[in-house]
């Protein structure tokens, strides 16, 4: 996390330090500006690794705007909280699973459930745009990395998919 340099006159034994790494991470998150904290919290519900478009959609649903989203995302990257993944598909991820968990723990179960519903609605919309009809039994979804094509394309239009009927 870095080096700590005490200012003149500060007595080390009088400082109240966090008792755990988790509380240190929570303190770091608590000092984020509101839009960055919102993006972090929403991303934590999506998981350690997440899709930028899904995060943007959820941010808009929760009352954020495009400009605030972009600037918050850039700031979180500069602060080392999130980063882009390397690979074929451009995804984002928390720089540490503990950071994701710390963000998640700052929210009530009710709030997380509400965000989960918004995420589900977003992915349902994505599936509908992939030419599925209401009532279709979706047993396959595209798996990123199987082909060079877009992972959000319909499995009807591309070959690689994974059977998910066991869910």
Short mmCIF file of C-alpha atoms in Angstrom, two decimals:
data_model
loop_
_atom_site.label_atom_id
_atom_site.label_comp_id
_atom_site.label_asym_id
_atom_site.label_seq_id
_atom_site.Cartn_x
_atom_site.Cartn_y
_atom_site.Cartn_z
CA UNK A 1 0.00 0.00 0.00
CA UNK A 2 2.95 2.34 0.41
CA UNK A 3 5.17 4.07 2.92
CA UNK A 4 3.99 5.98 5.95
CA UNK A 5 5.91 9.12 6.86
CA UNK A 6 4.92 10.72 10.14
CA UNK A 7 4.62 14.47 10.32
CA UNK A 8 6.68 16.40 12.85
CA UNK A 9 5.23 16.27 16.34
CA UNK A 10 3.19 13.09 15.76
CA UNK A 11 3.65 10.51 18.50
CA UNK A 12 3.37 7.01 17.06
CA UNK A 13 1.89 5.40 20.19
CA UNK A 14 -0.97 7.95 20.15
CA UNK A 15 -2.07 6.95 16.65
CA UNK A 16 -5.07 4.68 16.32
CA UNK A 17 -4.22 2.15 13.63
CA UNK A 18 -6.64 -0.31 12.02
CA UNK A 19 -6.66 -3.72 13.67
CA UNK A 20 -6.86 -5.66 10.41
CA UNK A 21 -6.19 -5.40 6.70
CA UNK A 22 -9.95 -5.55 6.11
CA UNK A 23 -10.56 -2.49 8.28
CA UNK A 24 -7.66 -0.69 6.58
CA UNK A 25 -9.27 -1.35 3.19
CA UNK A 26 -12.65 -0.20 4.49
CA UNK A 27 -11.08 3.02 5.77
CA UNK A 28 -9.50 3.57 2.35
CA UNK A 29 -12.89 3.11 0.67
CA UNK A 30 -14.64 5.41 3.15
CA UNK A 31 -12.44 8.28 1.98
CA UNK A 32 -13.44 7.96 -1.68
CA UNK A 33 -15.62 10.66 -3.26
CA UNK A 34 -19.30 9.68 -3.55
CA UNK A 35 -19.28 8.74 -7.26
CA UNK A 36 -16.13 6.60 -6.88
CA UNK A 37 -17.57 4.87 -3.83
CA UNK A 38 -20.81 4.17 -5.72
CA UNK A 39 -18.94 2.69 -8.70
CA UNK A 40 -16.83 0.57 -6.33
CA UNK A 41 -19.86 -0.74 -4.46
CA UNK A 42 -21.79 -1.55 -7.62
CA UNK A 43 -18.76 -3.27 -9.14
CA UNK A 44 -18.32 -5.35 -5.98
CA UNK A 45 -21.78 -6.83 -6.47
CA UNK A 46 -20.79 -7.86 -10.00
CA UNK A 47 -17.74 -9.69 -8.64
CA UNK A 48 -13.95 -9.45 -8.58
CA UNK A 49 -13.95 -9.28 -12.39
CA UNK A 50 -16.73 -7.45 -14.18
CA UNK A 51 -17.97 -6.10 -17.48
CA UNK A 52 -17.69 -2.32 -18.03
CA UNK A 53 -21.04 -2.16 -19.88
CA UNK A 54 -22.90 -3.99 -17.11
CA UNK A 55 -21.35 -1.68 -14.51
CA UNK A 56 -22.27 1.40 -16.55
CA UNK A 57 -25.87 0.20 -16.89
CA UNK A 58 -26.22 -0.41 -13.15
CA UNK A 59 -24.59 2.97 -12.40
CA UNK A 60 -27.18 4.72 -14.58
CA UNK A 61 -30.04 2.81 -12.93
CA UNK A 62 -28.74 3.89 -9.51
CA UNK A 63 -28.82 7.57 -10.55
CA UNK A 64 -25.32 8.15 -11.92
CA UNK A 65 -24.50 9.85 -15.20
CA UNK A 66 -22.11 9.04 -18.02
CA UNK A 67 -19.64 11.81 -17.17
CA UNK A 68 -19.50 10.91 -13.48
CA UNK A 69 -19.08 7.23 -14.38
CA UNK A 70 -16.13 7.82 -16.67
CA UNK A 71 -14.30 10.15 -14.30
CA UNK A 72 -14.94 7.86 -11.31
CA UNK A 73 -13.65 4.85 -13.25
CA UNK A 74 -10.46 6.67 -14.29
CA UNK A 75 -9.88 7.85 -10.74
CA UNK A 76 -10.36 4.35 -9.32
CA UNK A 77 -7.83 3.04 -11.83
CA UNK A 78 -5.31 5.76 -10.88
CA UNK A 79 -5.81 4.94 -7.19
CA UNK A 80 -5.11 1.26 -7.83
CA UNK A 81 -8.54 0.03 -6.77
CA UNK A 82 -9.55 -1.37 -10.16
CA UNK A 83 -7.65 -2.17 -13.34
CA UNK A 84 -8.27 -3.49 -16.83
CA UNK A 85 -7.71 -7.17 -17.43
CA UNK A 86 -5.33 -8.35 -20.09
CA UNK A 87 -6.63 -10.62 -22.79
CA UNK A 88 -8.98 -10.73 -25.73
CA UNK A 89 -11.97 -9.21 -23.94
CA UNK A 90 -11.80 -5.88 -22.17
CA UNK A 91 -12.98 -6.48 -18.63
CA UNK A 92 -12.30 -4.67 -15.39
CA UNK A 93 -11.33 -6.15 -12.08
CA UNK A 94 -10.54 -5.20 -8.53
CA UNK A 95 -6.80 -5.17 -7.92
CA UNK A 96 -7.42 -7.46 -4.96
CA UNK A 97 -10.26 -9.82 -4.04
CA UNK A 98 -10.05 -8.35 -0.53
CA UNK A 99 -10.91 -4.91 -1.94
CA UNK A 100 -13.97 -6.36 -3.66
CA UNK A 101 -15.02 -8.07 -0.44
CA UNK A 102 -14.46 -4.88 1.59
CA UNK A 103 -16.71 -2.94 -0.82
CA UNK A 104 -19.36 -5.61 -0.65
CA UNK A 105 -19.35 -5.62 3.16
CA UNK A 106 -20.10 -1.88 3.27
CA UNK A 107 -23.61 -2.53 1.93
CA UNK A 108 -26.66 -4.00 3.59
CA UNK A 109 -28.08 -7.28 2.32
CA UNK A 110 -31.19 -5.42 1.17
CA UNK A 111 -29.16 -3.02 -0.95
CA UNK A 112 -27.14 -5.88 -2.46
CA UNK A 113 -30.36 -7.73 -3.28
CA UNK A 114 -31.75 -4.64 -5.03
CA UNK A 115 -28.56 -4.27 -7.08
CA UNK A 116 -28.65 -7.98 -7.95
CA UNK A 117 -32.16 -7.50 -9.35
CA UNK A 118 -30.93 -4.61 -11.52
CA UNK A 119 -28.03 -6.74 -12.73
CA UNK A 120 -30.40 -9.61 -13.56
CA UNK A 121 -32.64 -7.21 -15.51
CA UNK A 122 -29.62 -5.98 -17.47
CA UNK A 123 -28.48 -9.49 -18.42
CA UNK A 124 -32.04 -10.48 -19.30
CA UNK A 125 -32.10 -7.51 -21.69
CA UNK A 126 -28.76 -8.62 -23.17
CA UNK A 127 -30.16 -12.13 -23.74
CA UNK A 128 -33.25 -10.71 -25.43
CA UNK A 129 -31.04 -8.65 -27.72
CA UNK A 130 -29.25 -11.88 -28.61
CA UNK A 131 -32.45 -13.07 -30.34
CA UNK A 132 -33.88 -15.20 -27.57
CA UNK A 133 -37.65 -15.10 -27.29
CA UNK A 134 -39.48 -14.85 -23.97
CA UNK A 135 -40.04 -18.37 -22.69
CA UNK A 136 -37.03 -19.88 -24.51
CA UNK A 137 -35.11 -22.25 -22.29
CA UNK A 138 -31.58 -20.90 -22.27
CA UNK A 139 -29.26 -23.84 -21.68
CA UNK A 140 -26.21 -22.35 -23.37
CA UNK A 141 -24.42 -19.05 -23.13
CA UNK A 142 -21.30 -17.92 -24.97
CA UNK A 143 -18.05 -18.51 -23.12
CA UNK A 144 -15.42 -15.76 -23.54
CA UNK A 145 -12.20 -17.02 -25.05
CA UNK A 146 -13.62 -20.03 -26.92
CA UNK A 147 -13.68 -18.23 -30.27
CA UNK A 148 -12.37 -14.96 -31.60
CA UNK A 149 -15.89 -13.57 -31.95
CA UNK A 150 -17.76 -11.37 -29.48
CA UNK A 151 -18.75 -13.30 -26.33
CA UNK A 152 -22.11 -11.52 -26.24
CA UNK A 153 -23.16 -12.86 -29.63
CA UNK A 154 -25.90 -15.42 -29.65
CA UNK A 155 -24.76 -19.06 -29.48
CA UNK A 156 -27.13 -19.56 -32.41
CA UNK A 157 -24.83 -17.37 -34.48
CA UNK A 158 -21.52 -18.77 -33.28
CA UNK A 159 -20.29 -22.21 -32.40
CA UNK A 160 -18.57 -22.06 -29.01
CA UNK A 161 -20.83 -22.38 -26.01
CA UNK A 162 -21.00 -24.24 -22.77
CA UNK A 163 -23.96 -26.32 -21.62
CA UNK A 164 -25.41 -24.83 -18.45
CA UNK A 165 -28.45 -27.08 -18.08
CA UNK A 166 -27.11 -28.37 -14.75
CA UNK A 167 -27.84 -25.00 -13.08
#
